[in-house]
Amino acid sequence: MQFFIDTANLDQIQEAQDLGILDGVTTNPSLMFKEGISGEQKILDHYLKICEIVDGDVSAEVIATDFDGIIKEGQALAELHEQIVVKVPMVKDGLKAIRWFADNDIPTNCTLIFSPGQALLAAKAGATYVSPFIGRLDDVSTDGLQLISDIRLIFDNYLFDTEILAASARHPMHIIECAKRGADVVTAPLSAMLALLNHPLTDKGLEQFLADHAKGNK
Ligand code: G3P
């Protein structure tokens, strides 16, 4: 399973990259706003800075919701850097745009997926990734992880190449469950990735090893 970090924060992207576990980055307009990145040129420059840190795919979201606008913005993003994946919302014109991008060899990430039917449509249109938002489904008392399993089953039934990019993952168990259910990628905050490191028996065991080594090497 690939690990993407879900942030536009350069320090956190660098920290995940330095851990040696990072395969890519996902951003969205809310995450860019959180970092205070605004204005067309500054946004494009920020994507370039992200591409300089990581080797893998970097999702950059369009703001337009009409076909012509999505194509124009998506082309500009794709021309910016070869690592850019154009993130397109799951709306009717977005679907048409995903088909156009696929026909023109531009990779896409279809975002705001909340149902198996939406994922199926995006895969039919040729999306490179679909992004089911598991945490936001959990927020409304719906099983977000079940959506990952449902999409996995559908994509495997028909051998779709589209990759399942589990998004809105917020804690370590989301990551582990996504791995068990066969998500191709999980995108999560750095805090959720770092939480996978921890186990009290690791701490206790290490403390004992170091104490015994110290006793034997006085
Ligand atoms: O990748 C989508 C993600 O940023 C949404 O996460 O926590 O805002 O639901 P969240």
mmCIF file of C-alpha atoms and ligand atoms in Angstrom:
data_model
loop_
_atom_site.group_PDB
_atom_site.id
_atom_site.type_symbol
_atom_site.label_atom_id
_atom_site.label_comp_id
_atom_site.label_asym_id
_atom_site.label_seq_id
_atom_site.Cartn_x
_atom_site.Cartn_y
_atom_site.Cartn_z
ATOM 1 C CA MET A 1 0.000 0.000 0.000
ATOM 2 C CA GLN A 2 1.221 3.462 -0.824
ATOM 3 C CA PHE A 3 1.321 6.220 1.811
ATOM 4 C CA PHE A 4 0.414 9.748 0.745
ATOM 5 C CA ILE A 5 0.423 12.642 3.185
ATOM 6 C CA ASP A 6 -2.719 14.773 3.259
ATOM 7 C CA THR A 7 -1.385 18.272 3.819
ATOM 8 C CA ALA A 8 0.051 21.336 2.132
ATOM 9 C CA ASN A 9 2.459 21.934 5.025
ATOM 10 C CA LEU A 10 6.011 21.760 3.645
ATOM 11 C CA ASP A 11 7.660 20.897 6.993
ATOM 12 C CA GLN A 12 5.324 17.940 7.531
ATOM 13 C CA ILE A 13 5.819 16.749 3.958
ATOM 14 C CA GLN A 14 9.592 16.937 4.470
ATOM 15 C CA GLU A 15 9.336 15.045 7.785
ATOM 16 C CA ALA A 16 7.327 12.218 6.175
ATOM 17 C CA GLN A 17 9.737 12.151 3.229
ATOM 18 C CA ASP A 18 12.719 11.908 5.604
ATOM 19 C CA LEU A 19 11.094 8.899 7.303
ATOM 20 C CA GLY A 20 11.448 7.072 3.986
ATOM 21 C CA ILE A 21 7.793 6.028 3.834
ATOM 22 C CA LEU A 22 6.250 8.686 1.611
ATOM 23 C CA ASP A 23 4.870 7.873 -1.838
ATOM 24 C CA GLY A 24 2.993 11.078 -2.619
ATOM 25 C CA VAL A 25 0.951 14.054 -1.428
ATOM 26 C CA THR A 26 -2.691 15.080 -1.576
ATOM 27 C CA THR A 27 -3.837 18.655 -1.155
ATOM 28 C CA ASN A 28 -7.163 20.414 -1.413
ATOM 29 C CA PRO A 29 -8.279 24.065 -1.301
ATOM 30 C CA SER A 30 -8.984 23.857 2.443
ATOM 31 C CA LEU A 31 -5.483 22.522 3.164
ATOM 32 C CA MET A 32 -3.930 25.282 0.995
ATOM 33 C CA PHE A 33 -6.000 27.901 2.858
ATOM 34 C CA LYS A 34 -4.822 26.452 6.181
ATOM 35 C CA GLU A 35 -1.222 27.139 5.126
ATOM 36 C CA GLY A 36 -2.126 30.686 4.051
ATOM 37 C CA ILE A 37 -1.439 29.980 0.373
ATOM 38 C CA SER A 38 -3.633 32.134 -1.871
ATOM 39 C CA GLY A 39 -3.467 33.771 -5.301
ATOM 40 C CA GLU A 40 -2.906 31.842 -8.521
ATOM 41 C CA GLN A 41 0.874 32.237 -8.769
ATOM 42 C CA LYS A 42 1.523 31.505 -5.088
ATOM 43 C CA ILE A 43 -0.620 28.376 -5.322
ATOM 44 C CA LEU A 44 1.284 27.150 -8.397
ATOM 45 C CA ASP A 45 4.637 27.948 -6.730
ATOM 46 C CA HIS A 46 3.569 25.987 -3.668
ATOM 47 C CA TYR A 47 2.765 22.902 -5.751
ATOM 48 C CA LEU A 48 6.249 23.168 -7.266
ATOM 49 C CA LYS A 49 7.816 23.304 -3.805
ATOM 50 C CA ILE A 50 5.905 20.142 -2.847
ATOM 51 C CA CYS A 51 7.090 18.404 -6.024
ATOM 52 C CA GLU A 52 10.681 19.259 -5.113
ATOM 53 C CA ILE A 53 10.343 17.445 -1.761
ATOM 54 C CA VAL A 54 8.652 14.202 -2.874
ATOM 55 C CA ASP A 55 9.244 11.837 -5.772
ATOM 56 C CA GLY A 56 5.671 10.615 -6.240
ATOM 57 C CA ASP A 57 2.267 11.930 -7.275
ATOM 58 C CA VAL A 58 1.026 15.282 -5.979
ATOM 59 C CA SER A 59 -2.720 15.900 -6.222
ATOM 60 C CA ALA A 60 -3.643 19.499 -7.051
ATOM 61 C CA GLU A 61 -7.339 20.345 -7.068
ATOM 62 C CA VAL A 62 -9.188 22.438 -9.637
ATOM 63 C CA ILE A 63 -11.569 25.137 -8.420
ATOM 64 C CA ALA A 64 -13.761 25.247 -11.544
ATOM 65 C CA THR A 65 -16.857 23.045 -11.622
ATOM 66 C CA ASP A 66 -17.778 23.507 -15.321
ATOM 67 C CA PHE A 67 -16.231 21.376 -18.082
ATOM 68 C CA ASP A 68 -14.303 24.136 -19.883
ATOM 69 C CA GLY A 69 -13.010 25.614 -16.643
ATOM 70 C CA ILE A 70 -11.892 22.226 -15.287
ATOM 71 C CA ILE A 71 -10.044 21.437 -18.531
ATOM 72 C CA LYS A 72 -8.303 24.834 -18.585
ATOM 73 C CA GLU A 73 -7.230 24.674 -14.951
ATOM 74 C CA GLY A 74 -6.295 21.002 -15.134
ATOM 75 C CA GLN A 75 -4.114 21.516 -18.209
ATOM 76 C CA ALA A 76 -2.261 24.364 -16.489
ATOM 77 C CA LEU A 77 -1.710 22.217 -13.391
ATOM 78 C CA ALA A 78 -0.542 19.219 -15.418
ATOM 79 C CA GLU A 79 1.900 21.396 -17.383
ATOM 80 C CA LEU A 80 3.375 22.702 -14.139
ATOM 81 C CA HIS A 81 5.148 19.449 -13.230
ATOM 82 C CA GLU A 82 5.100 15.808 -14.312
ATOM 83 C CA GLN A 83 4.226 14.692 -10.756
ATOM 84 C CA ILE A 84 0.962 16.654 -10.679
ATOM 85 C CA VAL A 85 -2.270 14.671 -10.662
ATOM 86 C CA VAL A 86 -5.337 16.809 -11.421
ATOM 87 C CA LYS A 87 -7.889 16.485 -8.634
ATOM 88 C CA VAL A 88 -11.424 16.800 -9.973
ATOM 89 C CA PRO A 89 -14.672 16.820 -7.954
ATOM 90 C CA MET A 90 -17.311 14.121 -8.478
ATOM 91 C CA VAL A 91 -19.800 16.264 -10.407
ATOM 92 C CA LYS A 92 -21.247 15.706 -13.886
ATOM 93 C CA ASP A 93 -18.836 18.065 -15.674
ATOM 94 C CA GLY A 94 -16.008 16.667 -13.571
ATOM 95 C CA LEU A 95 -16.784 13.206 -14.875
ATOM 96 C CA LYS A 96 -16.717 14.430 -18.486
ATOM 97 C CA ALA A 97 -13.428 16.207 -17.769
ATOM 98 C CA ILE A 98 -11.906 13.035 -16.292
ATOM 99 C CA ARG A 99 -12.678 11.239 -19.573
ATOM 100 C CA TRP A 100 -11.067 14.108 -21.512
ATOM 101 C CA PHE A 101 -7.970 14.053 -19.286
ATOM 102 C CA ALA A 102 -7.704 10.248 -19.618
ATOM 103 C CA ASP A 103 -7.879 10.543 -23.414
ATOM 104 C CA ASN A 104 -5.088 13.125 -23.241
ATOM 105 C CA ASP A 105 -2.831 11.143 -20.879
ATOM 106 C CA ILE A 106 -3.316 13.500 -17.946
ATOM 107 C CA PRO A 107 -3.647 11.653 -14.604
ATOM 108 C CA THR A 108 -6.626 12.455 -12.381
ATOM 109 C CA ASN A 109 -7.842 11.959 -8.841
ATOM 110 C CA CYS A 110 -11.637 12.019 -8.566
ATOM 111 C CA THR A 111 -12.372 13.529 -5.167
ATOM 112 C CA LEU A 112 -15.382 13.747 -2.842
ATOM 113 C CA ILE A 113 -16.396 10.121 -3.404
ATOM 114 C CA PHE A 114 -19.012 8.963 -0.896
ATOM 115 C CA SER A 115 -20.667 5.987 -2.611
ATOM 116 C CA PRO A 116 -19.718 2.901 -4.652
ATOM 117 C CA GLY A 117 -21.738 4.256 -7.594
ATOM 118 C CA GLN A 118 -19.660 7.437 -7.698
ATOM 119 C CA ALA A 119 -16.462 5.366 -7.651
ATOM 120 C CA LEU A 120 -17.775 3.163 -10.466
ATOM 121 C CA LEU A 121 -18.573 6.205 -12.619
ATOM 122 C CA ALA A 122 -15.123 7.698 -12.028
ATOM 123 C CA ALA A 123 -13.426 4.403 -12.929
ATOM 124 C CA LYS A 124 -15.552 4.097 -16.088
ATOM 125 C CA ALA A 125 -14.454 7.635 -17.057
ATOM 126 C CA GLY A 126 -10.796 6.617 -16.689
ATOM 127 C CA ALA A 127 -9.782 8.228 -13.391
ATOM 128 C CA THR A 128 -6.279 7.327 -12.212
ATOM 129 C CA TYR A 129 -7.428 7.472 -8.569
ATOM 130 C CA VAL A 130 -10.747 7.686 -6.730
ATOM 131 C CA SER A 131 -10.764 9.315 -3.300
ATOM 132 C CA PRO A 132 -13.444 7.896 -0.985
ATOM 133 C CA PHE A 133 -13.677 10.110 2.148
ATOM 134 C CA ILE A 134 -13.876 7.606 4.980
ATOM 135 C CA GLY A 135 -13.644 9.973 7.959
ATOM 136 C CA ARG A 136 -16.416 12.226 6.696
ATOM 137 C CA LEU A 137 -18.709 9.208 6.264
ATOM 138 C CA ASP A 138 -17.906 8.137 9.832
ATOM 139 C CA ASP A 139 -18.820 11.705 10.892
ATOM 140 C CA VAL A 140 -22.396 11.135 9.680
ATOM 141 C CA SER A 141 -22.717 7.686 11.297
ATOM 142 C CA THR A 142 -22.017 5.790 8.065
ATOM 143 C CA ASP A 143 -19.314 3.127 7.818
ATOM 144 C CA GLY A 144 -16.542 4.779 5.794
ATOM 145 C CA LEU A 145 -14.357 1.665 5.755
ATOM 146 C CA GLN A 146 -17.185 -0.424 4.294
ATOM 147 C CA LEU A 147 -17.028 1.903 1.282
ATOM 148 C CA ILE A 148 -13.384 0.903 0.750
ATOM 149 C CA SER A 149 -14.369 -2.795 0.773
ATOM 150 C CA ASP A 150 -17.291 -2.183 -1.603
ATOM 151 C CA ILE A 151 -15.173 -0.289 -4.113
ATOM 152 C CA ARG A 152 -12.394 -2.931 -3.882
ATOM 153 C CA LEU A 153 -14.925 -5.647 -4.746
ATOM 154 C CA ILE A 154 -16.337 -3.714 -7.698
ATOM 155 C CA PHE A 155 -12.949 -2.741 -9.134
ATOM 156 C CA ASP A 156 -11.666 -6.323 -8.784
ATOM 157 C CA ASN A 157 -14.809 -7.760 -10.416
ATOM 158 C CA TYR A 158 -14.116 -5.781 -13.570
ATOM 159 C CA LEU A 159 -10.320 -5.360 -13.366
ATOM 160 C CA PHE A 160 -10.481 -1.560 -13.342
ATOM 161 C CA ASP A 161 -7.017 0.017 -13.285
ATOM 162 C CA THR A 162 -8.271 2.960 -11.206
ATOM 163 C CA GLU A 163 -6.563 2.997 -7.816
ATOM 164 C CA ILE A 164 -8.456 3.370 -4.548
ATOM 165 C CA LEU A 165 -6.950 6.311 -2.645
ATOM 166 C CA ALA A 166 -8.567 6.196 0.798
ATOM 167 C CA ALA A 167 -8.923 9.820 1.912
ATOM 168 C CA SER A 168 -10.128 11.610 5.023
ATOM 169 C CA ALA A 169 -8.241 8.982 7.057
ATOM 170 C CA ARG A 170 -7.651 10.506 10.459
ATOM 171 C CA HIS A 171 -6.106 7.961 12.830
ATOM 172 C CA PRO A 172 -3.862 4.868 12.764
ATOM 173 C CA MET A 173 -6.723 2.351 12.765
ATOM 174 C CA HIS A 174 -8.110 3.969 9.609
ATOM 175 C CA ILE A 175 -4.740 3.298 7.949
ATOM 176 C CA ILE A 176 -4.563 -0.311 9.162
ATOM 177 C CA GLU A 177 -8.152 -1.070 8.156
ATOM 178 C CA CYS A 178 -7.593 0.471 4.718
ATOM 179 C CA ALA A 179 -4.574 -1.813 4.284
ATOM 180 C CA LYS A 180 -6.615 -4.871 5.333
ATOM 181 C CA ARG A 181 -9.404 -3.958 2.929
ATOM 182 C CA GLY A 182 -7.070 -3.538 -0.026
ATOM 183 C CA ALA A 183 -6.929 0.218 -0.591
ATOM 184 C CA ASP A 184 -4.107 0.929 -3.050
ATOM 185 C CA VAL A 185 -3.203 4.176 -1.299
ATOM 186 C CA VAL A 186 -4.097 5.849 1.961
ATOM 187 C CA THR A 187 -3.664 9.562 2.446
ATOM 188 C CA ALA A 188 -3.468 10.704 6.037
ATOM 189 C CA PRO A 189 -2.100 13.453 8.256
ATOM 190 C CA LEU A 190 1.450 13.025 9.569
ATOM 191 C CA SER A 191 0.075 12.497 13.105
ATOM 192 C CA ALA A 192 -1.811 9.356 11.999
ATOM 193 C CA MET A 193 1.300 7.934 10.306
ATOM 194 C CA LEU A 194 3.523 8.642 13.305
ATOM 195 C CA ALA A 195 0.955 7.025 15.624
ATOM 196 C CA LEU A 196 1.627 3.716 13.832
ATOM 197 C CA LEU A 197 5.113 3.768 15.371
ATOM 198 C CA ASN A 198 3.970 3.508 18.956
ATOM 199 C CA HIS A 199 3.588 0.456 21.160
ATOM 200 C CA PRO A 200 4.184 0.385 24.942
ATOM 201 C CA LEU A 201 5.856 -3.041 24.711
ATOM 202 C CA THR A 202 8.380 -1.608 22.229
ATOM 203 C CA ASP A 203 9.240 1.133 24.728
ATOM 204 C CA LYS A 204 9.395 -1.333 27.621
ATOM 205 C CA GLY A 205 11.478 -3.826 25.656
ATOM 206 C CA LEU A 206 13.953 -1.194 24.504
ATOM 207 C CA GLU A 207 14.317 0.154 28.025
ATOM 208 C CA GLN A 208 15.134 -3.373 29.255
ATOM 209 C CA PHE A 209 17.634 -4.047 26.442
ATOM 210 C CA LEU A 210 19.475 -0.788 27.116
ATOM 211 C CA ALA A 211 19.482 -1.371 30.891
ATOM 212 C CA ASP A 212 20.883 -4.909 30.484
ATOM 213 C CA HIS A 213 23.530 -3.665 28.054
ATOM 214 C CA ALA A 214 24.545 -0.966 30.552
ATOM 215 C CA LYS A 215 24.751 -3.553 33.391
ATOM 216 C CA GLY A 216 26.972 -5.840 31.323
ATOM 217 C CA ASN A 217 29.254 -3.024 30.145
ATOM 218 C CA LYS A 218 30.016 -1.171 33.367
HETATM 219 O O1 G3P B 1 -8.057 14.094 1.226
HETATM 220 C C1 G3P B 1 -9.282 14.615 1.670
HETATM 221 C C2 G3P B 1 -9.127 15.044 3.071
HETATM 222 O O2 G3P B 1 -8.304 16.173 3.143
HETATM 223 C C3 G3P B 1 -10.366 15.293 3.810
HETATM 224 O O3 G3P B 1 -10.058 15.048 5.123
HETATM 225 O O4 G3P B 1 -10.310 15.190 7.546
HETATM 226 O O5 G3P B 1 -11.068 17.087 6.065
HETATM 227 O O6 G3P B 1 -12.312 14.951 6.115
HETATM 228 P P1 G3P B 1 -10.994 15.596 6.267
#
